[in-house]
mmCIF file of C-alpha atoms in Angstrom:
data_model
loop_
_atom_site.group_PDB
_atom_site.id
_atom_site.type_symbol
_atom_site.label_atom_id
_atom_site.label_comp_id
_atom_site.label_asym_id
_atom_site.label_seq_id
_atom_site.Cartn_x
_atom_site.Cartn_y
_atom_site.Cartn_z
ATOM 1 C CA UNK A 201 13.017 6.938 -8.217
ATOM 2 C CA UNK A 202 11.275 10.124 -5.980
ATOM 3 C CA UNK A 203 8.206 12.864 -7.751
ATOM 4 C CA UNK A 204 9.542 15.256 -9.666
ATOM 5 C CA UNK A 205 6.508 16.498 -10.603
ATOM 6 C CA UNK A 206 5.503 19.029 -7.609
ATOM 7 C CA UNK A 207 4.699 22.090 -7.580
ATOM 8 C CA UNK A 208 5.613 24.469 -4.744
ATOM 9 C CA UNK A 209 2.406 25.193 -3.131
ATOM 10 C CA UNK A 210 3.375 24.309 0.504
ATOM 11 C CA UNK A 211 3.532 20.547 1.299
ATOM 12 C CA UNK A 212 0.431 19.253 3.649
ATOM 13 C CA UNK A 213 3.062 16.778 4.748
ATOM 14 C CA UNK A 214 7.009 16.549 4.482
ATOM 15 C CA UNK A 215 9.526 14.251 5.554
ATOM 16 C CA UNK A 216 13.081 15.910 5.155
ATOM 17 C CA UNK A 217 16.040 13.280 5.691
ATOM 18 C CA UNK A 218 14.366 11.510 8.314
ATOM 19 C CA UNK A 219 16.327 9.163 10.254
ATOM 20 C CA UNK A 220 15.745 6.635 13.352
ATOM 21 C CA UNK A 221 17.943 4.510 15.123
ATOM 22 C CA UNK A 222 16.762 2.185 18.007
ATOM 23 C CA UNK A 223 20.401 1.523 19.560
ATOM 24 C CA UNK A 224 22.485 0.060 16.696
ATOM 25 C CA UNK A 225 19.707 -0.734 14.603
ATOM 26 C CA UNK A 226 18.821 1.659 12.080
ATOM 27 C CA UNK A 227 15.041 0.946 11.327
ATOM 28 C CA UNK A 228 14.682 4.129 9.077
ATOM 29 C CA UNK A 229 17.002 5.648 6.657
ATOM 30 C CA UNK A 230 17.169 8.785 4.933
ATOM 31 C CA UNK A 231 13.756 9.417 4.091
ATOM 32 C CA UNK A 232 12.531 11.837 1.915
ATOM 33 C CA UNK A 233 8.821 12.628 0.965
ATOM 34 C CA UNK A 234 6.994 15.237 0.425
ATOM 35 C CA UNK A 235 2.546 14.880 0.510
ATOM 36 C CA UNK A 236 0.431 17.477 -1.147
ATOM 37 C CA UNK A 237 -2.321 19.255 0.881
ATOM 38 C CA UNK A 238 -5.438 16.735 0.328
ATOM 39 C CA UNK A 239 -3.584 13.386 -0.868
ATOM 40 C CA UNK A 240 -4.133 10.218 0.195
ATOM 41 C CA UNK A 241 -0.683 8.459 0.887
ATOM 42 C CA UNK A 242 -0.384 4.892 0.946
ATOM 43 C CA UNK A 243 2.916 3.358 3.458
ATOM 44 C CA UNK A 244 3.234 0.085 2.426
ATOM 45 C CA UNK A 245 5.270 -3.621 2.597
ATOM 46 C CA UNK A 246 5.406 -6.391 5.036
ATOM 47 C CA UNK A 247 6.102 -6.433 9.013
ATOM 48 C CA UNK A 248 8.875 -4.769 10.358
ATOM 49 C CA UNK A 249 9.977 -2.804 6.864
ATOM 50 C CA UNK A 250 9.419 1.070 9.250
ATOM 51 C CA UNK A 251 6.470 2.340 7.514
ATOM 52 C CA UNK A 252 4.608 1.996 11.498
ATOM 53 C CA UNK A 253 8.265 3.851 12.700
ATOM 54 C CA UNK A 254 7.647 6.700 9.900
ATOM 55 C CA UNK A 255 4.063 7.166 11.256
ATOM 56 C CA UNK A 256 4.671 6.564 14.272
ATOM 57 C CA UNK A 257 7.621 9.627 13.687
ATOM 58 C CA UNK A 258 4.602 11.693 11.854
ATOM 59 C CA UNK A 259 2.480 11.714 15.326
ATOM 60 C CA UNK A 260 5.188 12.457 17.708
ATOM 61 C CA UNK A 261 4.900 8.841 19.141
ATOM 62 C CA UNK A 262 8.213 7.983 18.596
ATOM 63 C CA UNK A 263 11.274 10.995 18.191
ATOM 64 C CA UNK A 264 13.579 11.810 15.051
ATOM 65 C CA UNK A 265 16.858 10.704 15.014
ATOM 66 C CA UNK A 266 17.690 12.699 12.360
ATOM 67 C CA UNK A 267 16.272 15.137 10.023
ATOM 68 C CA UNK A 268 12.668 17.344 9.995
ATOM 69 C CA UNK A 269 9.093 17.132 10.162
ATOM 70 C CA UNK A 270 6.712 19.165 8.441
ATOM 71 C CA UNK A 271 3.146 19.670 8.741
ATOM 72 C CA UNK A 272 1.361 22.608 6.575
ATOM 73 C CA UNK A 273 5.214 24.490 6.368
ATOM 74 C CA UNK A 274 5.539 24.339 10.287
ATOM 75 C CA UNK A 275 8.165 22.035 12.194
ATOM 76 C CA UNK A 276 6.756 19.663 13.977
ATOM 77 C CA UNK A 277 9.608 17.646 13.971
ATOM 78 C CA UNK A 278 10.173 17.552 18.176
ATOM 79 C CA UNK A 279 6.472 19.036 19.242
ATOM 80 C CA UNK A 280 4.467 17.109 21.214
ATOM 81 C CA UNK A 281 1.687 15.060 19.592
ATOM 82 C CA UNK A 282 -1.184 17.073 20.670
ATOM 83 C CA UNK A 283 0.142 20.558 19.456
ATOM 84 C CA UNK A 284 0.689 18.698 15.815
ATOM 85 C CA UNK A 285 -3.129 18.756 14.798
ATOM 86 C CA UNK A 286 -2.875 15.647 13.422
ATOM 87 C CA UNK A 287 -5.409 12.188 14.519
ATOM 88 C CA UNK A 288 -3.880 9.218 14.114
ATOM 89 C CA UNK A 289 -7.142 5.526 14.133
ATOM 90 C CA UNK A 290 -4.859 2.316 15.517
ATOM 91 C CA UNK A 291 -5.244 -0.535 14.629
ATOM 92 C CA UNK A 292 -6.593 -1.911 17.903
ATOM 93 C CA UNK A 293 -9.471 0.952 17.931
ATOM 94 C CA UNK A 294 -7.737 2.406 21.216
ATOM 95 C CA UNK A 295 -11.336 3.313 22.437
ATOM 96 C CA UNK A 296 -11.697 3.772 26.652
ATOM 97 C CA UNK A 297 -13.751 1.347 27.813
ATOM 98 C CA UNK A 298 -15.684 3.125 30.251
ATOM 99 C CA UNK A 299 -16.690 5.947 28.104
ATOM 100 C CA UNK A 300 -20.063 5.430 25.468
ATOM 101 C CA UNK A 301 -19.663 6.691 21.727
ATOM 102 C CA UNK A 302 -20.302 10.286 21.912
ATOM 103 C CA UNK A 303 -17.770 10.521 24.992
ATOM 104 C CA UNK A 304 -14.633 8.825 23.140
ATOM 105 C CA UNK A 305 -15.585 11.061 20.464
ATOM 106 C CA UNK A 306 -15.406 14.232 22.125
ATOM 107 C CA UNK A 307 -12.870 13.892 25.023
ATOM 108 C CA UNK A 308 -10.059 15.244 23.141
ATOM 109 C CA UNK A 309 -12.324 18.087 22.447
ATOM 110 C CA UNK A 310 -12.909 18.371 26.031
ATOM 111 C CA UNK A 311 -9.730 18.669 27.483
ATOM 112 C CA UNK A 312 -8.887 20.780 24.620
ATOM 113 C CA UNK A 313 -11.702 23.016 25.667
ATOM 114 C CA UNK A 314 -13.906 23.408 23.267
ATOM 115 C CA UNK A 315 -17.367 24.971 23.625
ATOM 116 C CA UNK A 316 -20.104 21.966 24.675
ATOM 117 C CA UNK A 317 -21.918 23.528 21.439
ATOM 118 C CA UNK A 318 -19.235 22.974 19.079
ATOM 119 C CA UNK A 319 -18.427 19.510 20.561
ATOM 120 C CA UNK A 320 -22.025 18.245 19.832
ATOM 121 C CA UNK A 321 -22.507 19.689 16.950
ATOM 122 C CA UNK A 322 -18.793 18.418 14.943
ATOM 123 C CA UNK A 323 -19.635 14.638 17.415
ATOM 124 C CA UNK A 324 -23.263 15.021 15.745
ATOM 125 C CA UNK A 325 -21.703 15.568 12.097
ATOM 126 C CA UNK A 326 -18.489 13.060 12.291
ATOM 127 C CA UNK A 327 -21.582 10.150 13.753
ATOM 128 C CA UNK A 328 -23.974 11.252 10.683
ATOM 129 C CA UNK A 329 -21.407 10.827 8.039
ATOM 130 C CA UNK A 330 -20.185 7.306 9.958
ATOM 131 C CA UNK A 331 -23.691 6.126 10.336
ATOM 132 C CA UNK A 332 -23.815 5.405 14.325
ATOM 133 C CA UNK A 333 -26.348 8.051 15.447
ATOM 134 C CA UNK A 334 -27.898 5.097 16.892
ATOM 135 C CA UNK A 335 -24.788 4.040 18.882
ATOM 136 C CA UNK A 336 -23.711 7.095 20.583
ATOM 137 C CA UNK A 337 -25.207 6.206 23.412
ATOM 138 C CA UNK A 338 -23.285 2.485 23.782
ATOM 139 C CA UNK A 339 -19.863 1.715 24.845
ATOM 140 C CA UNK A 340 -17.093 0.257 22.983
ATOM 141 C CA UNK A 341 -17.473 -3.369 24.421
ATOM 142 C CA UNK A 342 -21.401 -3.705 23.047
ATOM 143 C CA UNK A 343 -20.524 -2.757 19.776
ATOM 144 C CA UNK A 344 -19.052 -4.769 16.434
ATOM 145 C CA UNK A 345 -15.364 -4.833 15.056
ATOM 146 C CA UNK A 346 -16.346 -2.578 12.091
ATOM 147 C CA UNK A 347 -18.624 -0.041 14.458
ATOM 148 C CA UNK A 348 -15.827 0.441 17.418
ATOM 149 C CA UNK A 349 -13.278 0.973 13.686
ATOM 150 C CA UNK A 350 -15.868 4.160 12.390
ATOM 151 C CA UNK A 351 -16.262 5.514 16.338
ATOM 152 C CA UNK A 352 -12.291 5.095 16.222
ATOM 153 C CA UNK A 353 -12.278 7.334 12.805
ATOM 154 C CA UNK A 354 -15.392 9.693 14.200
ATOM 155 C CA UNK A 355 -12.957 10.687 17.272
ATOM 156 C CA UNK A 356 -10.428 11.625 14.528
ATOM 157 C CA UNK A 357 -12.579 13.675 12.271
ATOM 158 C CA UNK A 358 -14.309 15.488 15.407
ATOM 159 C CA UNK A 359 -10.388 17.120 15.978
ATOM 160 C CA UNK A 360 -10.838 18.494 12.505
ATOM 161 C CA UNK A 361 -7.223 18.208 11.854
ATOM 162 C CA UNK A 362 -4.372 18.929 9.198
ATOM 163 C CA UNK A 363 -3.493 15.595 8.757
ATOM 164 C CA UNK A 364 -4.896 12.375 9.774
ATOM 165 C CA UNK A 365 -2.988 8.761 9.994
ATOM 166 C CA UNK A 366 -4.322 5.372 9.930
ATOM 167 C CA UNK A 367 -2.037 2.202 11.256
ATOM 168 C CA UNK A 368 -3.594 -0.688 9.656
ATOM 169 C CA UNK A 369 -7.263 -0.003 10.229
ATOM 170 C CA UNK A 370 -8.393 -2.922 8.817
ATOM 171 C CA UNK A 371 -6.192 -5.366 9.178
ATOM 172 C CA UNK A 372 -9.133 -6.482 12.550
ATOM 173 C CA UNK A 373 -11.896 -6.922 9.922
ATOM 174 C CA UNK A 374 -12.782 -9.709 8.689
ATOM 175 C CA UNK A 375 -12.149 -10.126 4.383
ATOM 176 C CA UNK A 376 -16.544 -9.045 3.656
ATOM 177 C CA UNK A 377 -15.988 -6.131 6.283
ATOM 178 C CA UNK A 378 -12.477 -4.720 5.694
ATOM 179 C CA UNK A 379 -13.864 -4.644 1.778
ATOM 180 C CA UNK A 380 -16.963 -2.644 3.087
ATOM 181 C CA UNK A 381 -14.962 -0.406 5.392
ATOM 182 C CA UNK A 382 -12.500 0.057 2.504
ATOM 183 C CA UNK A 383 -14.948 1.715 0.112
ATOM 184 C CA UNK A 384 -16.168 3.668 2.866
ATOM 185 C CA UNK A 385 -13.203 4.844 4.078
ATOM 186 C CA UNK A 386 -12.500 6.008 0.603
ATOM 187 C CA UNK A 387 -16.005 7.625 0.123
ATOM 188 C CA UNK A 388 -14.937 9.395 3.170
ATOM 189 C CA UNK A 389 -11.768 10.856 1.860
ATOM 190 C CA UNK A 390 -13.317 11.861 -0.730
ATOM 191 C CA UNK A 391 -16.058 14.074 0.864
ATOM 192 C CA UNK A 392 -12.986 15.264 3.669
ATOM 193 C CA UNK A 393 -10.417 15.614 1.334
ATOM 194 C CA UNK A 394 -7.753 15.872 4.319
ATOM 195 C CA UNK A 395 -4.137 15.190 3.929
ATOM 196 C CA UNK A 396 -4.377 10.741 5.048
ATOM 197 C CA UNK A 397 -0.983 9.022 5.467
ATOM 198 C CA UNK A 398 -2.153 5.248 5.967
ATOM 199 C CA UNK A 399 0.297 2.306 6.817
ATOM 200 C CA UNK A 400 -0.596 -1.585 5.819
ATOM 201 C CA UNK A 401 0.884 -4.468 4.584
ATOM 202 C CA UNK A 402 -2.300 -5.276 2.284
ATOM 203 C CA UNK A 403 -1.716 -4.060 -1.305
ATOM 204 C CA UNK A 404 -4.764 -4.233 -2.194
ATOM 205 C CA UNK A 405 -5.624 -1.689 0.257
ATOM 206 C CA UNK A 406 -2.932 0.189 -1.186
ATOM 207 C CA UNK A 407 -3.679 -0.261 -4.756
ATOM 208 C CA UNK A 408 -7.189 0.754 -3.654
ATOM 209 C CA UNK A 409 -7.191 4.254 -1.725
ATOM 210 C CA UNK A 410 -3.980 5.669 -2.506
ATOM 211 C CA UNK A 411 -3.149 8.496 -4.436
ATOM 212 C CA UNK A 412 0.258 8.112 -4.253
ATOM 213 C CA UNK A 413 1.744 4.470 -3.145
ATOM 214 C CA UNK A 414 5.116 4.516 -0.622
ATOM 215 C CA UNK A 415 6.864 1.461 -1.208
ATOM 216 C CA UNK A 416 8.857 0.480 2.446
ATOM 217 C CA UNK A 417 12.198 -2.830 2.500
ATOM 218 C CA UNK A 418 14.519 -2.377 5.585
ATOM 219 C CA UNK A 419 13.442 1.084 6.110
ATOM 220 C CA UNK A 420 14.065 2.560 2.279
ATOM 221 C CA UNK A 421 11.799 3.829 0.431
ATOM 222 C CA UNK A 422 11.993 1.057 -2.896
ATOM 223 C CA UNK A 423 9.769 3.175 -5.026
ATOM 224 C CA UNK A 424 7.175 6.173 -4.747
ATOM 225 C CA UNK A 425 4.577 6.357 -7.773
ATOM 226 C CA UNK A 426 0.570 5.922 -8.832
ATOM 227 C CA UNK A 427 -1.018 2.525 -8.225
ATOM 228 C CA UNK A 428 -0.496 2.140 -12.100
ATOM 229 C CA UNK A 429 3.315 3.683 -12.216
ATOM 230 C CA UNK A 430 3.970 1.107 -9.450
ATOM 231 C CA UNK A 431 1.868 -1.637 -11.015
ATOM 232 C CA UNK A 432 3.151 -1.018 -14.719
ATOM 233 C CA UNK A 433 6.037 0.613 -13.821
ATOM 234 C CA UNK A 434 7.980 -1.524 -10.992
ATOM 235 C CA UNK A 435 11.654 0.731 -10.438
ATOM 236 C CA UNK A 436 13.115 -2.812 -8.845
ATOM 237 C CA UNK A 437 12.934 -6.109 -8.560
ATOM 238 C CA UNK A 438 11.428 -5.664 -4.930
ATOM 239 C CA UNK A 439 8.754 -3.700 -5.887
ATOM 240 C CA UNK A 440 8.206 -6.106 -9.015
ATOM 241 C CA UNK A 441 7.499 -9.281 -7.179
ATOM 242 C CA UNK A 442 6.117 -7.023 -3.950
ATOM 243 C CA UNK A 443 2.467 -5.690 -6.167
ATOM 244 C CA UNK A 444 0.426 -7.549 -8.149
ATOM 245 C CA UNK A 445 -2.102 -10.560 -7.231
ATOM 246 C CA UNK A 446 -0.417 -12.690 -8.343
ATOM 247 C CA UNK A 447 2.926 -12.174 -8.152
ATOM 248 C CA UNK A 448 4.992 -11.665 -11.414
ATOM 249 C CA UNK A 449 6.581 -14.666 -12.968
ATOM 250 C CA UNK A 450 10.737 -13.874 -12.192
ATOM 251 C CA UNK A 451 12.901 -15.725 -15.174
ATOM 252 C CA UNK A 452 16.531 -15.494 -14.994
ATOM 253 C CA UNK A 453 17.598 -15.315 -18.432
ATOM 254 C CA UNK A 454 20.755 -13.756 -20.884
ATOM 255 C CA UNK A 455 19.483 -10.590 -22.948
ATOM 256 C CA UNK A 456 21.345 -10.065 -26.176
ATOM 257 C CA UNK A 457 22.913 -7.342 -28.381
ATOM 258 C CA UNK A 458 20.174 -8.456 -31.100
ATOM 259 C CA UNK A 459 17.233 -7.468 -28.987
ATOM 260 C CA UNK A 460 16.617 -12.077 -28.112
ATOM 261 C CA UNK A 461 16.312 -12.970 -24.298
ATOM 262 C CA UNK A 462 17.536 -16.718 -23.965
ATOM 263 C CA UNK A 463 16.714 -18.769 -20.460
ATOM 264 C CA UNK A 464 16.673 -22.007 -19.677
ATOM 265 C CA UNK A 465 13.569 -23.371 -21.339
ATOM 266 C CA UNK A 466 12.664 -20.297 -23.317
ATOM 267 C CA UNK A 467 13.858 -18.061 -25.843
ATOM 268 C CA UNK A 468 12.404 -14.778 -26.788
ATOM 269 C CA UNK A 469 13.244 -11.631 -28.050
ATOM 270 C CA UNK A 470 11.686 -7.686 -27.620
ATOM 271 C CA UNK A 471 12.076 -4.940 -29.882
ATOM 272 C CA UNK A 472 15.666 -3.679 -30.221
ATOM 273 C CA UNK A 473 16.546 -2.766 -26.817
ATOM 274 C CA UNK A 474 17.402 1.009 -26.677
ATOM 275 C CA UNK A 475 18.853 1.359 -23.007
ATOM 276 C CA UNK A 476 19.100 -2.220 -22.259
ATOM 277 C CA UNK A 477 22.474 -3.679 -21.472
ATOM 278 C CA UNK A 478 22.371 -6.856 -22.722
ATOM 279 C CA UNK A 479 24.279 -9.494 -20.422
ATOM 280 C CA UNK A 480 22.559 -11.215 -17.217
ATOM 281 C CA UNK A 481 18.769 -10.072 -16.534
ATOM 282 C CA UNK A 482 15.288 -10.904 -15.005
ATOM 283 C CA UNK A 483 12.141 -11.495 -17.352
ATOM 284 C CA UNK A 484 9.767 -10.412 -15.449
ATOM 285 C CA UNK A 485 6.222 -11.501 -16.324
ATOM 286 C CA UNK A 486 2.770 -10.804 -15.446
ATOM 287 C CA UNK A 487 0.501 -14.400 -15.329
ATOM 288 C CA UNK A 488 -2.126 -12.011 -16.915
ATOM 289 C CA UNK A 489 -0.165 -11.565 -19.583
ATOM 290 C CA UNK A 490 -0.245 -14.900 -20.832
ATOM 291 C CA UNK A 491 -2.589 -16.823 -22.779
ATOM 292 C CA UNK A 492 -2.517 -20.127 -24.458
ATOM 293 C CA UNK A 493 -0.842 -20.790 -27.775
ATOM 294 C CA UNK A 494 -2.318 -23.704 -29.910
ATOM 295 C CA UNK A 495 0.149 -23.625 -32.216
ATOM 296 C CA UNK A 496 3.304 -23.415 -29.647
ATOM 297 C CA UNK A 497 4.273 -20.580 -28.054
ATOM 298 C CA UNK A 498 7.366 -19.313 -26.767
ATOM 299 C CA UNK A 499 6.866 -20.699 -22.975
ATOM 300 C CA UNK A 500 5.813 -24.406 -22.092
ATOM 301 C CA UNK A 501 4.242 -24.771 -18.855
ATOM 302 C CA UNK A 502 3.488 -28.033 -16.483
ATOM 303 C CA UNK A 503 0.647 -27.121 -14.600
ATOM 304 C CA UNK A 504 0.916 -28.403 -11.495
ATOM 305 C CA UNK A 505 -2.256 -26.764 -9.344
ATOM 306 C CA UNK A 506 -5.285 -25.109 -11.340
ATOM 307 C CA UNK A 507 -6.818 -22.472 -8.648
ATOM 308 C CA UNK A 508 -11.100 -21.567 -9.987
ATOM 309 C CA UNK A 509 -11.811 -18.214 -9.062
ATOM 310 C CA UNK A 510 -15.267 -18.158 -10.570
ATOM 311 C CA UNK A 511 -14.233 -16.009 -13.317
ATOM 312 C CA UNK A 512 -10.507 -16.983 -13.406
ATOM 313 C CA UNK A 513 -7.907 -19.961 -13.456
ATOM 314 C CA UNK A 514 -4.952 -19.431 -11.378
ATOM 315 C CA UNK A 515 -2.425 -21.945 -13.382
ATOM 316 C CA UNK A 516 0.528 -21.995 -10.900
ATOM 317 C CA UNK A 517 2.811 -24.745 -12.385
ATOM 318 C CA UNK A 518 7.068 -24.989 -13.849
ATOM 319 C CA UNK A 519 8.695 -24.003 -16.758
ATOM 320 C CA UNK A 520 8.443 -27.493 -19.005
ATOM 321 C CA UNK A 521 11.606 -29.750 -17.856
ATOM 322 C CA UNK A 522 13.070 -26.939 -15.118
ATOM 323 C CA UNK A 523 10.868 -28.175 -11.492
ATOM 324 C CA UNK A 524 12.797 -25.111 -10.175
ATOM 325 C CA UNK A 525 11.463 -22.390 -12.551
ATOM 326 C CA UNK A 526 7.901 -21.593 -10.757
ATOM 327 C CA UNK A 527 5.719 -19.885 -13.667
ATOM 328 C CA UNK A 528 1.625 -18.444 -12.891
ATOM 329 C CA UNK A 529 -0.566 -17.191 -15.313
ATOM 330 C CA UNK A 530 -4.498 -16.475 -15.323
ATOM 331 C CA UNK A 531 -6.671 -17.366 -17.323
ATOM 332 C CA UNK A 532 -10.499 -16.438 -17.902
ATOM 333 C CA UNK A 533 -13.031 -19.194 -16.998
ATOM 334 C CA UNK A 534 -12.467 -22.534 -15.434
ATOM 335 C CA UNK A 535 -9.593 -24.294 -16.442
ATOM 336 C CA UNK A 536 -9.347 -27.364 -14.532
ATOM 337 C CA UNK A 537 -8.750 -29.225 -17.450
ATOM 338 C CA UNK A 538 -5.181 -28.189 -17.713
ATOM 339 C CA UNK A 539 -4.227 -30.280 -14.480
ATOM 340 C CA UNK A 540 -1.643 -31.407 -15.168
ATOM 341 C CA UNK A 541 -1.083 -31.133 -18.782
ATOM 342 C CA UNK A 542 2.051 -29.653 -20.417
ATOM 343 C CA UNK A 543 0.581 -26.595 -21.995
ATOM 344 C CA UNK A 544 1.956 -23.926 -24.541
ATOM 345 C CA UNK A 545 1.845 -19.715 -23.982
ATOM 346 C CA UNK A 546 2.725 -17.234 -25.500
ATOM 347 C CA UNK A 547 3.264 -13.473 -24.632
ATOM 348 C CA UNK A 548 3.185 -10.316 -25.899
ATOM 349 C CA UNK A 549 6.979 -8.771 -25.368
ATOM 350 C CA UNK A 550 5.603 -4.914 -25.036
ATOM 351 C CA UNK A 551 4.422 -6.133 -21.809
ATOM 352 C CA UNK A 552 7.735 -7.405 -20.712
ATOM 353 C CA UNK A 553 9.815 -6.309 -18.005
ATOM 354 C CA UNK A 554 13.577 -6.340 -17.528
ATOM 355 C CA UNK A 555 16.263 -6.119 -14.172
ATOM 356 C CA UNK A 556 19.453 -6.487 -14.321
ATOM 357 C CA UNK A 557 20.623 -9.283 -12.647
ATOM 358 C CA UNK A 558 23.256 -7.706 -10.680
ATOM 359 C CA UNK A 559 21.543 -4.457 -9.102
ATOM 360 C CA UNK A 560 17.637 -5.853 -9.636
ATOM 361 C CA UNK A 561 16.882 -1.944 -10.875
ATOM 362 C CA UNK A 562 14.225 -1.575 -14.254
ATOM 363 C CA UNK A 563 16.077 -1.543 -17.647
ATOM 364 C CA UNK A 564 15.028 1.136 -20.030
ATOM 365 C CA UNK A 565 13.033 -0.107 -23.003
#
């Protein structure tokens, strides 16, 4: 489940056996994670899954109960935040209201006693990179949300840290601005090439920004992989259900020794399953892989809702005769004609995902 293909160079960031407890509650459980220098790693999961706590431990804002944290080989587990050579960008920007933009960006450098000329150069460079030069004399209250976020990022850049930490930095912005800032962050990372750890619950951010995604559930890492790996080869049912828009269809079934998969109201066949265990399984079908089969398909769907998105339609309904077996399919174009219809669907057996019902783990194919 964890990465094996990393070279033995010093990691940009390494967490070994990290545990965090608040009283009797363990919120992060035995976490091992290696981030290569210059890598952009996204911690993804629902609220309360432990991802922000992990980021705060890396930053030194939260103590580590067990385990160690190293930045470029240096043990920083018990160091103060200022001594860790990190810079953090918060969800709420955390700007000083009484200071103008230039002062906000230079404050940490002044505290550290950097020479005036050096501070002016760094603030100027960061402002140029982020396109906020005209804002340097303004106070935070005179700025829009997107401008404040750029200032918060600028303040992190001027510190020239070894590791950038982002905690849900775009969640306070509206959808259009969020998309725009996402692109800007990708360009910025490309330009600066800094080791970055980014926390979000938004899978679009994760899929578009990450070199690798770390998927969390209840304080445990469920899978670490590139966006393509977690989408195409989810390690377990949690990841399968979590990644993908719309979500993967998950149907209970029985896998026979000859490769037949039989569920209530459908039957599929896969090539002879090599490592798959016969028995109770959950079949995963991405909505994008379902096609209309005019001559009769493997699945019959009763369409309850059609969501037209401009270039495609999302059909939402259930397996025919099984109201509890929810089914979603994506079709190109406008398909409002299929509302309240019974539609025959087919799926390429090669695109199916199989999981053991008992453990939730992915079955080898």
